[in-house]
């Protein structure tokens, strides 16, 4: 059994995934023992959570909500609770968890995109060692990712496959955030739009940013 090769010494365990959970094997008094465990029990058995991005997402959500819940419970029990602020805190935490989920999913996609060939000469492109940071403003707030850059050694051209796969090359805003802006900025001042977006969508977009983006978009539309 090849998967038991890691069981060299007493105390070491090997984990094997199967449908519906995992089996943990370990060596005790020279004999191989085993027991079935679930995803939730992995940390208890000394294993890091496995199984894709879900553990990272759950960790992010619990980091967002964990510190808030006792304060919110105290506020609600105060006799004259500021319900609006409780709702806002929970909404912001939800958005924060969602933004982390989007980051994890984006970076997971970046990992599995196939290395591209150069569009000009057809040669395989090379990946630059260091990933580069990029932030997009989304319906969930600011989402910063680190993604790979590929370039052609012959032609010198390059691009970010993730940005291309998402249709976000050269963009600052996702289509979702663009539609939030399109619903507000033509109708009111940039100051009012900034307040409106914060109140309705829980997003921080300063009036100067809105103005800058509107000008950039206007220039694009007129081109
Ligand atoms: Zn090339």
Coordinates of C-alpha atoms and ligand atoms in Angstrom, one line a residue:
X1 CA 0.0 0.0 0.0
X2 CA 1.9 3.0 -1.4
X3 CA 0.0 5.5 0.7
X4 CA 1.3 4.0 3.9
X5 CA 4.9 4.7 3.0
X6 CA 4.9 7.8 5.1
X7 CA 4.4 5.7 8.2
X8 CA 8.1 5.5 8.9
X9 CA 8.2 6.1 12.6
X10 CA 6.0 5.8 15.6
X11 CA 3.5 8.7 15.9
X12 CA 3.5 9.7 12.3
X13 CA 0.1 9.6 10.5
X14 CA -0.9 9.4 6.9
X15 CA -4.2 10.8 5.6
X16 CA -6.1 9.3 2.7
X17 CA -9.2 11.0 1.2
X18 CA -12.2 8.9 0.2
X19 CA -15.8 9.7 -0.6
X20 CA -17.4 11.3 2.4
X21 CA -14.3 11.9 4.5
X22 CA -10.8 10.7 5.3
X23 CA -9.0 7.8 6.8
X24 CA -6.1 8.4 9.2
X25 CA -3.5 5.7 9.4
X26 CA -0.8 5.6 12.1
X27 CA 1.7 3.3 13.6
X28 CA 1.2 2.1 17.2
X29 CA 3.3 -0.6 18.8
X30 CA 4.5 -1.7 15.4
X31 CA 1.0 -2.1 14.1
X32 CA -0.9 0.0 11.5
X33 CA -4.1 1.4 13.0
X34 CA -6.7 3.5 11.2
X35 CA -9.8 5.5 11.9
X36 CA -12.3 7.5 9.7
X37 CA -12.5 11.2 10.3
X38 CA -14.4 14.1 8.8
X39 CA -13.2 17.3 7.3
X40 CA -14.1 19.1 10.6
X41 CA -12.0 16.7 12.6
X42 CA -8.8 17.3 10.6
X43 CA -7.4 20.0 12.8
X44 CA -8.0 17.9 15.9
X45 CA -6.0 15.1 14.3
X46 CA -3.1 17.5 13.7
X47 CA -3.8 18.0 9.9
X48 CA -4.1 21.2 8.2
X49 CA -7.6 21.6 6.6
X50 CA -7.5 20.3 3.0
X51 CA -10.1 20.3 0.2
X52 CA -9.8 23.5 -1.8
X53 CA -10.6 27.1 -0.9
X54 CA -13.4 26.4 1.6
X55 CA -11.3 26.3 4.7
X56 CA -9.6 29.6 3.8
X57 CA -13.0 31.1 3.2
X58 CA -14.5 29.9 6.5
X59 CA -11.4 31.2 8.3
X60 CA -11.9 34.6 6.7
X61 CA -15.6 34.7 7.6
X62 CA -14.9 33.7 11.2
X63 CA -12.1 36.4 11.4
X64 CA -14.6 39.0 10.1
X65 CA -17.5 38.1 12.4
X66 CA -15.7 36.6 15.5
X67 CA -14.5 39.9 17.1
X68 CA -17.8 41.7 16.3
X69 CA -20.4 39.4 17.7
X70 CA -19.8 40.0 21.5
X71 CA -19.9 43.8 20.9
X72 CA -23.1 43.5 18.9
X73 CA -24.7 41.3 21.5
X74 CA -23.8 43.9 24.2
X75 CA -25.2 46.7 22.0
X76 CA -28.5 44.9 21.4
X77 CA -28.8 44.2 25.1
X78 CA -28.1 47.8 26.1
X79 CA -31.8 48.8 26.4
X80 CA -31.5 51.4 23.6
X81 CA -29.6 49.7 20.9
X82 CA -28.3 51.5 17.8
X83 CA -29.9 48.9 15.5
X84 CA -28.7 50.7 12.3
X85 CA -25.1 50.5 13.4
X86 CA -25.5 46.8 14.3
X87 CA -26.9 46.2 10.8
X88 CA -24.1 48.1 9.2
X89 CA -21.4 46.3 11.1
X90 CA -22.8 42.9 10.0
X91 CA -23.3 44.0 6.4
X92 CA -19.6 45.3 6.3
X93 CA -18.4 42.0 7.8
X94 CA -20.5 40.1 5.2
X95 CA -18.9 42.1 2.4
X96 CA -15.5 41.6 3.9
X97 CA -16.0 37.8 3.9
X98 CA -17.3 38.0 0.4
X99 CA -14.3 40.0 -0.8
X100 CA -11.9 37.4 0.7
X101 CA -13.9 34.7 -1.0
X102 CA -13.5 36.5 -4.3
X103 CA -9.8 36.9 -3.7
X104 CA -9.4 33.2 -2.9
X105 CA -11.4 32.2 -6.0
X106 CA -9.4 34.6 -8.3
X107 CA -6.1 33.4 -7.0
X108 CA -7.2 29.8 -7.3
X109 CA -8.1 30.4 -11.0
X110 CA -4.7 32.0 -11.6
X111 CA -3.0 28.8 -10.3
X112 CA -4.8 26.6 -12.8
X113 CA -4.8 28.7 -16.0
X114 CA -2.7 27.0 -18.6
X115 CA 0.6 28.8 -19.5
X116 CA -0.1 30.8 -22.6
X117 CA 1.6 30.8 -26.0
X118 CA 2.7 34.1 -27.5
X119 CA 0.1 35.5 -29.9
X120 CA 2.7 36.9 -32.3
X121 CA 5.3 34.1 -32.6
X122 CA 3.5 31.1 -31.1
X123 CA 6.3 30.2 -28.7
X124 CA 5.4 29.2 -25.1
X125 CA 5.6 32.3 -22.8
X126 CA 7.6 32.4 -19.6
X127 CA 6.3 33.1 -16.1
X128 CA 7.9 35.9 -14.2
X129 CA 9.1 34.6 -10.8
X130 CA 7.3 37.2 -8.6
X131 CA 3.6 37.6 -8.7
X132 CA 2.2 41.1 -9.0
X133 CA -0.4 42.8 -6.9
X134 CA -3.5 44.2 -8.4
X135 CA -6.6 45.7 -6.7
X136 CA -10.1 45.8 -8.3
X137 CA -13.0 47.6 -6.8
X138 CA -16.0 45.2 -6.8
X139 CA -19.5 45.1 -5.4
X140 CA -17.9 43.5 -2.3
X141 CA -15.3 46.3 -1.9
X142 CA -11.6 46.3 -2.7
X143 CA -10.3 42.9 -3.7
X144 CA -6.5 42.7 -3.9
X145 CA -4.9 39.7 -5.6
X146 CA -1.4 38.5 -6.5
X147 CA -1.3 37.0 -10.0
X148 CA 1.2 35.7 -12.5
X149 CA 2.7 37.6 -15.4
X150 CA 3.7 35.8 -18.6
X151 CA 6.0 37.3 -21.2
X152 CA 7.6 36.2 -24.5
X153 CA 11.4 36.0 -24.4
X154 CA 11.5 36.6 -28.2
X155 CA 9.0 39.4 -28.7
X156 CA 9.2 41.0 -25.2
X157 CA 5.4 41.3 -24.9
X158 CA 3.5 40.0 -21.9
X159 CA 0.2 40.0 -20.0
X160 CA -1.6 38.7 -17.0
X161 CA -3.7 35.6 -17.9
X162 CA -6.0 36.1 -14.9
X163 CA -6.9 39.7 -15.9
X164 CA -7.7 38.4 -19.4
X165 CA -9.6 35.4 -18.2
X166 CA -11.8 37.7 -16.1
X167 CA -12.2 40.4 -18.8
X168 CA -10.5 42.9 -16.4
X169 CA -7.4 43.8 -18.4
X170 CA -6.5 47.4 -17.6
X171 CA -9.7 47.8 -15.5
X172 CA -10.0 49.3 -12.0
X173 CA -13.7 48.5 -11.5
X174 CA -15.5 45.2 -12.1
X175 CA -18.7 45.3 -14.2
X176 CA -20.7 45.0 -11.0
X177 CA -19.1 48.1 -9.5
X178 CA -19.4 49.9 -12.8
X179 CA -23.2 49.4 -12.7
X180 CA -23.3 50.7 -9.2
X181 CA -21.6 53.8 -10.4
X182 CA -23.8 54.1 -13.5
X183 CA -26.9 54.1 -11.3
X184 CA -25.6 57.1 -9.2
X185 CA -23.1 59.4 -10.7
X186 CA -25.2 60.7 -13.7
X187 CA -28.0 61.6 -11.3
X188 CA -26.3 63.5 -8.5
X189 CA -23.1 65.3 -7.5
X190 CA -20.0 63.1 -6.8
X191 CA -20.3 63.9 -3.1
X192 CA -23.9 62.8 -3.0
X193 CA -23.1 59.7 -5.1
X194 CA -20.3 58.8 -2.7
X195 CA -22.7 59.0 0.3
X196 CA -25.5 57.1 -1.6
X197 CA -23.1 54.2 -2.5
X198 CA -21.9 54.0 1.1
X199 CA -25.4 53.9 2.5
X200 CA -27.0 51.5 0.0
X201 CA -24.1 49.3 -0.9
X202 CA -21.7 49.6 2.0
X203 CA -18.8 50.6 -0.3
X204 CA -16.2 53.2 0.2
X205 CA -15.8 55.3 -3.0
X206 CA -14.6 58.8 -2.4
X207 CA -16.1 61.6 -4.5
X208 CA -12.7 62.3 -6.0
X209 CA -12.4 58.6 -7.0
X210 CA -15.9 58.6 -8.5
X211 CA -15.0 61.8 -10.5
X212 CA -11.7 60.2 -11.8
X213 CA -13.4 57.0 -12.8
X214 CA -16.3 58.8 -14.5
X215 CA -13.8 60.9 -16.5
X216 CA -11.8 57.8 -17.5
X217 CA -15.0 56.0 -18.5
X218 CA -16.3 59.0 -20.4
X219 CA -13.1 59.1 -22.4
X220 CA -13.4 55.4 -23.2
X221 CA -17.0 55.7 -24.3
X222 CA -16.2 58.7 -26.6
X223 CA -13.2 57.0 -28.2
Ligands
LIG1 ZN1 6.6 36.0 -29.1

